Amino acid sequence: MAETINIVSPFTAQGRSIAPMHSELSVLIKDCLAESRGAQKRLYDLYAPAAYGVIKRYLYKNETDAQEILNDSFFKVLTKLDQYTFQGSFEGWIRRIVVNTITDYLRKNVKDVQPHKEVFEESAFVNSESVEKISHKELLQLVQSLPDSQRTVFNLYVFENYSHKEIANILNINENNSRWHLNDARRRLKEKINSLMK
Amino acid sequence: MENHGKFIDDLFKEELGNHTETPPPASWAALEKRLDRVPLRAPGQAYRRSMYVGVACLTAVLCLVVTKKMFFNAYADNRNAMTNNATNIKSNTTGTISKQNDNQLVNDKNEIADNDLSKAGNNSQQVNNNQTSPANKYGQNARSSAANKNNSNRKQASALALNSNGAVTSQSEGIAQQPENIYNSAGSGPSAREEANTGNKTTTPEKPNAQTPATTKKPAEIKKPIAAKQTPKTKPVFDRFELGIKAGYETGFNNDAAKKAVISPYIQYNITQRLSIMLQPSVKESFLNNIHIGNPKSYNKENADSGSVLDFTREVVPIEGEILYRTQFSYTQSHDSIVKSNTFGGTYTEYELPVLVKLGISKSFSVYGGVNIVYSKLTGVTEHTLSVNNIYVSRDSTVFTYPGQAIPRPPVSSVITYKGTDISNYTGPQYPTPTDGLIRVGYMVGFSYEYSKRWLFDALIQQANVNANTQAGYNINSTLSAPYVRFTLGYKILE
């Protein structure tokens, strides 16, 4: 059972994080700035799993594009590392780059010109006891089963805490469409969770 | 809205908010290839471009100033030369020359009295010839003097003044007199010249012009003492020694170069007004960015104090009428991850002693160059350690046994394995740290601009090569061998 050790995501607030201490991070960043390939690899190893997790929430099925976005994101991270001012979380800085790269991709690839005017706020609560039986993977698959536009809006709204206005700007859609997509995504997810419970 | 249950957004946020997924190894390989194509980022590259522009502008301004200054100096020299010519001639003619001429006049008169008419006729011819010759000479001198030339002109002009004798005073008032004035001043005039040419013997012996013999006889003898007086050889007046101090900044032309703060006293011995020898010993504090060499090595260290924590659960598994026990062992262990990497750089001190020859181009601008002897410690490689402590890992192992059979407990090492090497295999720094010093010889060329009596600005280029010392594929001596440009501000303590 020779397994490799899975490093806990440095983005994770809970659990046993091995995110380097501030001083170690400074050394690591300094080494990366000195073009040390070893340090760059270390930084990549530390932060790529979490970044890839974020990307895969948006592009679960499209492995090639997901890797390309990861590549783009870390290329930006490593070549613009001198712009990190050590103010604020380094993980947050990387995450912002990753999400921006994803949204750039989505803006080009997710088209939604159809107007959706009517927005009905639906009940978005599910039975908490039965939900516990659903595994992590199943939940991930549920999100991936959503149509592209809805999955994107849902991800940006729920995980990145963007407002509808911001989502509308990012995806070049109007705010109503964003609301409609979110509600529809919630409705679909609720239906799927309920069907899983049966 | 339902008041019970879980909000769907919260459910997904809790479950998937920290979702991680290990990217395939090919992703790093692709990224590495892409990074390889990126040109190496030079430290302070943006500043370096500005520096080059600054240096170019500064050089242009300096060239302009120096050219202007040189042109102005040349113009001033010409004006001085003109004034000096006039002054020299005036002083010479009004003093010594007139006295000598008086004596000669007396002698000449005596000689003429003893001569017969035929001799007098010959003399008159000589007068004519001699008058013509100096007149031509003066014509040249007047032109050349007007063109602000040198002492030779002044000698000729003075000689001419003697030959023309009676006109000495009027000549001395200015160089730019017409040649005709010389003839007139000789007391003969155009009519006298005609008579002499036609061989008229009656006029010359009866009324000999007292000035004519002076011009005809021994003009060269008179020239000599005057010429010697006009060009007295005086010693140049300038200070032999100059002492001062310079301080500034030095940076290299390539990415491997260090940034240096320089302080250098200097002593200068002036051989001539233009040529001097300069000693400029310097102390340089060098700052070099840390540059990584080689690949980092990963080590791990199992923590002895925590050890492994074993937990197990047992279940009965019925298989075709038989019973099997399934025992689930769960291990948890903590360890430290240690990464060793190597860099070179940091600060080091250099001492240098250049011996320079300095050549003054103008009063305030000079260039210099020479041999530079540099001493410094050899750059070494420093090992860095990055440790992440108390990393917990958990692994499971399942064992199936029949009833009554002892349950073998799988060893921890087969369940929990680590990447990298155990710390016990670490044998010390990978690269030796040199402690020796190194003397090397190079060159130094530059220029100096004195923008006030005491203050001067210097810019120079220096390089002192050293043999390559390749560690992990990187020449760590490249910092020492790189060419450097230096800008200093100097102050003359003793001028």
Coordinates of C-alpha atoms in Angstrom, one line a residue, chain B residues 98-478:
Chain B
S98 CA 66.0 100.8 -31.1
K99 CA 69.2 101.0 -29.0
Q100 CA 71.0 98.5 -31.2
N101 CA 69.9 100.2 -34.3
D102 CA 71.2 103.4 -33.0
N103 CA 74.6 101.9 -32.5
Q104 CA 74.5 100.3 -35.9
L105 CA 73.5 103.5 -37.5
V106 CA 76.7 105.2 -36.2
N107 CA 78.8 102.3 -37.5
D108 CA 77.1 102.3 -40.8
K109 CA 77.6 106.0 -41.2
N110 CA 81.4 105.7 -40.6
E111 CA 81.6 102.9 -43.1
I112 CA 79.7 104.8 -45.7
A113 CA 82.0 107.8 -45.3
D114 CA 85.0 105.6 -46.1
N115 CA 83.5 104.1 -49.1
D116 CA 83.8 105.4 -52.7
L117 CA 80.9 106.1 -55.0
S118 CA 80.9 102.7 -56.6
K119 CA 80.7 101.1 -53.3
A120 CA 77.9 103.4 -52.5
G121 CA 76.1 102.3 -55.6
N122 CA 76.4 98.7 -54.7
N123 CA 75.1 99.5 -51.3
S124 CA 72.1 101.2 -52.8
Q125 CA 71.4 98.1 -54.8
Q126 CA 71.6 96.0 -51.7
V127 CA 69.3 98.4 -50.0
N128 CA 66.8 97.8 -52.7
N129 CA 67.1 94.1 -52.5
N130 CA 67.0 94.0 -48.8
Q131 CA 64.0 96.3 -48.8
T132 CA 62.2 94.1 -51.1
S133 CA 62.9 90.9 -49.2
P134 CA 61.7 92.1 -45.8
A135 CA 58.7 93.6 -47.3
N136 CA 57.7 90.3 -48.7
K137 CA 58.5 88.7 -45.4
Y138 CA 56.3 91.2 -43.7
G139 CA 53.6 90.6 -46.1
Q140 CA 53.6 87.0 -45.0
N141 CA 53.9 87.9 -41.4
A142 CA 51.1 90.4 -41.5
R143 CA 48.9 87.7 -43.0
S144 CA 50.0 85.0 -40.6
S145 CA 49.8 87.3 -37.6
A146 CA 46.4 88.4 -38.6
A147 CA 45.5 84.7 -38.7
N148 CA 46.7 84.6 -35.0
K149 CA 49.7 82.3 -35.4
N150 CA 52.7 81.6 -33.2
N151 CA 56.0 82.9 -32.0
S152 CA 57.8 82.3 -35.3
N153 CA 55.6 84.9 -36.8
R154 CA 56.5 87.2 -34.0
K155 CA 60.2 86.6 -34.6
Q156 CA 59.8 87.5 -38.2
A157 CA 57.7 90.5 -37.4
S158 CA 60.4 91.7 -35.0
A159 CA 63.2 91.1 -37.5
L160 CA 61.3 93.0 -40.0
A161 CA 60.8 95.8 -37.6
L162 CA 64.5 96.0 -37.1
N163 CA 65.1 96.0 -40.8
S164 CA 62.7 98.7 -41.4
N165 CA 64.4 100.6 -38.5
G166 CA 62.8 104.0 -38.6
A167 CA 59.3 102.5 -38.8
V168 CA 59.8 100.4 -35.8
T169 CA 57.6 102.4 -33.6
S170 CA 54.8 102.6 -36.0
Q171 CA 54.9 98.9 -36.6
S172 CA 54.8 98.1 -33.0
E173 CA 51.5 99.7 -32.7
G174 CA 49.9 96.9 -34.6
I175 CA 50.5 93.8 -36.7
A176 CA 48.0 94.5 -39.3
Q177 CA 49.9 97.4 -40.9
Q178 CA 50.2 97.4 -44.7
P179 CA 53.5 96.3 -46.3
E180 CA 53.7 99.7 -48.0
N181 CA 54.1 101.3 -44.6
I182 CA 57.3 99.3 -44.2
Y183 CA 58.7 100.8 -47.3
N184 CA 57.7 104.2 -46.3
S185 CA 59.2 103.7 -42.9
A186 CA 62.4 102.6 -44.4
G187 CA 62.8 106.2 -45.5
S188 CA 63.3 105.4 -49.2
G189 CA 59.7 105.2 -50.6
P190 CA 58.8 104.1 -54.0
S191 CA 60.9 106.9 -55.7
A192 CA 64.0 105.8 -53.9
R193 CA 63.4 102.3 -55.0
E194 CA 63.2 103.3 -58.6
E195 CA 66.4 105.3 -58.3
A196 CA 68.2 102.4 -56.8
N197 CA 67.0 100.1 -59.5
T198 CA 68.1 102.4 -62.2
G199 CA 71.6 102.6 -60.7
N200 CA 71.5 106.3 -59.9
K201 CA 74.8 106.8 -58.1
T202 CA 74.7 110.5 -57.3
T203 CA 71.9 110.6 -54.8
T204 CA 72.8 107.8 -52.6
P205 CA 76.4 108.6 -51.6
E206 CA 75.8 112.3 -51.3
K207 CA 72.8 112.0 -49.0
P208 CA 72.9 108.6 -47.7
N209 CA 69.9 107.7 -45.8
A210 CA 71.0 106.9 -42.4
Q211 CA 68.5 104.2 -42.1
T212 CA 69.4 102.4 -45.3
P213 CA 72.7 100.9 -44.3
A214 CA 71.1 99.6 -41.2
T215 CA 68.7 97.7 -43.3
T216 CA 71.2 96.5 -45.7
K217 CA 73.9 95.4 -43.3
K218 CA 73.7 92.4 -41.0
P219 CA 70.0 92.1 -40.4
A220 CA 70.5 88.6 -39.2
E221 CA 73.0 89.6 -36.5
I222 CA 70.3 91.8 -35.0
K223 CA 67.7 89.1 -35.2
K224 CA 69.3 86.7 -32.9
P225 CA 69.3 88.5 -29.5
I226 CA 65.8 89.7 -30.1
A227 CA 64.5 86.3 -31.0
A228 CA 66.0 84.9 -27.8
K229 CA 64.4 87.6 -25.8
Q230 CA 61.0 87.2 -27.4
T231 CA 60.7 83.5 -26.6
P232 CA 61.9 83.1 -23.0
K233 CA 61.6 79.5 -21.9
T234 CA 59.6 79.7 -18.6
K235 CA 58.7 76.7 -16.5
P236 CA 55.0 75.7 -16.6
V237 CA 53.2 76.8 -13.5
F238 CA 51.0 74.0 -12.1
D239 CA 50.7 71.8 -9.0
R240 CA 52.3 68.5 -9.2
F241 CA 50.0 66.7 -6.8
E242 CA 46.3 66.4 -6.5
L243 CA 44.5 64.6 -3.8
G244 CA 40.8 63.8 -3.3
I245 CA 38.1 61.4 -2.6
K246 CA 35.4 59.8 -4.7
A247 CA 32.3 57.9 -3.8
G248 CA 29.6 56.4 -5.9
Y249 CA 27.8 53.4 -7.2
E250 CA 28.8 50.5 -9.5
T251 CA 26.6 48.1 -11.3
G252 CA 27.2 45.4 -13.9
F253 CA 26.2 44.9 -17.5
N254 CA 24.7 41.5 -17.0
N255 CA 22.3 39.7 -14.7
D256 CA 25.0 38.0 -12.7
A257 CA 26.6 41.3 -11.6
A258 CA 26.4 42.7 -8.1
K259 CA 25.5 46.2 -7.1
K260 CA 28.4 48.0 -5.3
A261 CA 28.8 51.0 -3.2
V262 CA 32.3 52.4 -3.8
I263 CA 34.5 54.8 -1.9
S264 CA 37.9 55.6 -3.3
P265 CA 40.5 58.2 -2.3
Y266 CA 42.9 59.1 -5.1
I267 CA 46.2 60.7 -5.5
Q268 CA 47.3 62.2 -8.8
Y269 CA 50.8 63.2 -9.9
N270 CA 50.8 65.7 -12.8
I271 CA 53.7 65.0 -15.1
T272 CA 52.6 67.8 -17.4
Q273 CA 49.6 70.0 -17.5
R274 CA 47.8 67.4 -19.5
L275 CA 49.4 64.1 -18.5
S276 CA 49.3 62.6 -15.1
I277 CA 49.4 59.4 -13.2
M278 CA 46.7 58.5 -10.8
L279 CA 46.4 55.9 -8.0
Q280 CA 42.8 55.3 -7.0
P281 CA 42.5 52.6 -4.3
S282 CA 38.9 51.7 -3.6
V283 CA 36.8 49.7 -1.1
K284 CA 33.7 48.3 -2.6
E285 CA 30.8 46.8 -0.6
S286 CA 29.0 44.5 -3.0
F287 CA 25.4 43.3 -2.9
L288 CA 24.4 40.3 -4.9
N289 CA 20.9 38.9 -5.1
N290 CA 20.6 35.3 -4.0
I291 CA 20.7 33.0 -7.0
H292 CA 19.6 29.4 -6.7
I293 CA 21.8 26.7 -8.0
G294 CA 21.1 23.0 -8.3
N295 CA 17.9 21.3 -7.4
P296 CA 16.5 21.4 -3.9
K297 CA 16.6 18.1 -2.0
S298 CA 13.7 16.9 0.0
Y299 CA 14.2 15.0 3.3
N300 CA 11.7 13.7 5.8
K301 CA 12.0 13.0 9.4
E302 CA 9.6 10.9 11.4
N303 CA 8.7 12.4 14.7
A304 CA 9.8 10.0 17.4
D305 CA 7.7 11.6 20.0
S306 CA 4.3 11.2 18.3
G307 CA 5.1 7.8 16.8
S308 CA 2.3 6.1 15.0
V309 CA -1.2 5.8 16.5
L310 CA -2.9 2.6 15.7
D311 CA -6.6 2.1 15.7
F312 CA -8.5 -0.9 14.3
T313 CA -12.0 -2.1 13.8
R314 CA -13.0 -5.7 13.3
E315 CA -15.9 -7.1 11.2
V316 CA -17.2 -10.5 10.4
V317 CA -17.5 -11.3 6.7
P318 CA -19.5 -14.4 5.8
I319 CA -18.1 -16.0 2.6
E320 CA -19.8 -19.1 1.3
G321 CA -20.6 -20.6 4.7
E322 CA -17.3 -19.6 6.2
I323 CA -16.4 -16.8 8.3
L324 CA -13.6 -14.3 7.8
Y325 CA -12.6 -11.5 10.0
R326 CA -11.9 -8.3 8.3
T327 CA -9.6 -6.1 10.5
Q328 CA -9.2 -2.5 9.5
F329 CA -5.9 -1.0 10.8
S330 CA -5.6 2.8 10.8
Y331 CA -2.3 4.5 11.3
T332 CA -1.6 8.1 12.0
Q333 CA 1.9 9.5 12.1
S334 CA 3.5 12.9 12.1
H335 CA 6.7 13.9 10.4
D336 CA 8.7 16.9 9.4
S337 CA 9.4 17.8 5.8
I338 CA 12.8 19.4 5.2
V339 CA 13.9 20.9 1.9
K340 CA 17.6 21.8 1.4
S341 CA 18.4 24.3 -1.3
N342 CA 21.5 26.2 -2.3
T343 CA 22.1 29.8 -3.3
F344 CA 25.0 32.0 -3.8
G345 CA 25.0 35.7 -3.3
G346 CA 24.8 38.1 -0.4
T347 CA 27.3 40.7 0.4
Y348 CA 31.1 40.8 0.0
T349 CA 33.9 43.3 0.1
E350 CA 36.3 44.1 -2.6
Y351 CA 39.5 46.1 -2.6
E352 CA 41.1 47.4 -5.7
L353 CA 44.2 49.4 -6.7
P354 CA 44.1 50.8 -10.2
V355 CA 47.2 52.5 -11.6
L356 CA 45.9 55.0 -14.2
V357 CA 47.3 57.3 -16.8
K358 CA 45.2 60.4 -17.1
L359 CA 45.1 62.7 -20.1
G360 CA 43.5 66.1 -20.0
I361 CA 41.4 66.8 -23.1
S362 CA 40.4 70.2 -21.9
K363 CA 40.7 72.2 -18.7
S364 CA 37.8 70.3 -17.1
F365 CA 37.5 67.1 -19.1
S366 CA 40.0 64.2 -19.0
V367 CA 40.1 60.6 -19.9
Y368 CA 42.0 57.9 -18.1
G369 CA 42.8 54.2 -18.3
G370 CA 45.1 51.6 -16.8
V371 CA 45.6 48.4 -14.9
N372 CA 43.4 47.5 -12.0
I373 CA 44.4 45.0 -9.3
V374 CA 41.4 43.6 -7.4
Y375 CA 41.2 41.5 -4.2
S376 CA 38.1 39.9 -2.8
K377 CA 37.0 36.7 -1.1
L378 CA 35.7 34.0 -3.5
T379 CA 31.9 33.8 -3.6
G380 CA 30.6 30.8 -1.9
V381 CA 27.4 28.7 -1.9
T382 CA 25.0 29.0 1.0
E383 CA 22.7 26.2 2.0
H384 CA 19.1 27.0 3.0
T385 CA 16.8 24.8 5.0
L386 CA 13.0 25.0 4.7
S387 CA 11.2 22.9 7.3
V388 CA 7.5 22.2 7.7
N389 CA 6.9 20.5 11.0
N390 CA 4.3 18.1 12.3
I391 CA 2.6 17.0 9.2
Y392 CA 0.1 14.4 10.0
V393 CA -0.7 11.6 7.7
S394 CA -3.3 8.8 8.1
R395 CA -3.3 5.5 6.2
D396 CA -5.5 2.4 6.4
S397 CA -4.7 -1.2 5.9
T398 CA -7.1 -4.1 5.8
V399 CA -6.2 -7.7 6.9
F400 CA -8.5 -10.7 6.5
T401 CA -8.1 -13.7 8.9
Y402 CA -9.9 -16.9 9.7
P403 CA -11.4 -17.4 13.1
G404 CA -8.6 -18.4 15.6
Q405 CA -5.9 -17.1 13.3
A406 CA -3.6 -14.5 14.8
I407 CA -4.2 -11.1 13.2
P408 CA -0.9 -9.9 11.7
R409 CA -0.4 -6.2 12.2
P410 CA 1.1 -4.6 9.1
P411 CA 4.2 -2.6 9.8
V412 CA 3.9 1.1 9.7
S413 CA 6.6 1.6 7.1
S414 CA 4.6 -0.5 4.6
V415 CA 1.5 1.5 5.2
I416 CA 2.9 4.9 5.5
T417 CA 5.7 5.8 3.1
Y418 CA 7.3 9.2 2.4
K419 CA 8.6 10.9 -0.6
G420 CA 12.2 12.1 -0.6
T421 CA 15.1 10.8 1.5
D422 CA 15.3 10.2 5.2
I423 CA 17.1 13.0 7.0
S424 CA 19.7 10.5 8.3
N425 CA 21.1 10.4 4.8
Y426 CA 21.9 14.1 4.9
T427 CA 25.7 14.4 4.9
G428 CA 26.1 18.2 5.1
P429 CA 26.2 21.0 2.5
Q430 CA 26.4 19.8 -1.1
Y431 CA 28.8 22.5 -2.2
P432 CA 32.0 23.6 -0.5
T433 CA 32.2 27.1 0.9
P434 CA 35.5 28.7 -0.2
T435 CA 37.2 30.9 2.3
D436 CA 40.2 31.9 0.2
G437 CA 40.8 35.3 -1.2
L438 CA 41.6 36.0 -4.8
I439 CA 43.8 38.6 -6.5
R440 CA 43.0 39.4 -10.0
V441 CA 44.1 41.9 -12.6
G442 CA 41.9 43.8 -15.0
Y443 CA 41.5 47.0 -16.8
M444 CA 39.8 50.3 -16.0
V445 CA 38.9 53.1 -18.4
G446 CA 36.9 56.2 -17.8
F447 CA 36.5 59.9 -17.9
S448 CA 36.5 62.7 -15.4
Y449 CA 34.6 65.9 -15.6
E450 CA 35.4 68.8 -13.2
Y451 CA 32.3 70.9 -13.0
S452 CA 33.7 73.2 -10.4
K453 CA 37.0 74.0 -8.8
R454 CA 36.6 71.2 -6.2
W455 CA 33.9 68.9 -7.5
L456 CA 34.2 66.3 -10.2
F457 CA 32.2 63.6 -11.7
D458 CA 33.7 60.3 -12.9
A459 CA 32.3 57.5 -15.0
L460 CA 34.3 54.4 -15.8
I461 CA 34.2 50.8 -16.9
Q462 CA 36.2 48.1 -15.2
Q463 CA 36.5 44.4 -15.5
A464 CA 38.8 41.9 -13.8
N465 CA 38.4 38.4 -15.1
V466 CA 38.7 35.2 -13.0
N467 CA 38.6 31.6 -13.9
A468 CA 35.2 30.0 -14.0
N469 CA 34.1 28.0 -10.9
T470 CA 31.1 25.9 -12.1
Q471 CA 28.8 24.6 -9.4
A472 CA 25.7 22.7 -10.5
G473 CA 26.1 24.0 -14.0
Y474 CA 26.4 27.6 -12.9
N475 CA 29.6 29.7 -13.0
I476 CA 29.5 31.3 -9.6
N477 CA 32.5 33.4 -10.4
S478 CA 30.6 35.1 -13.2

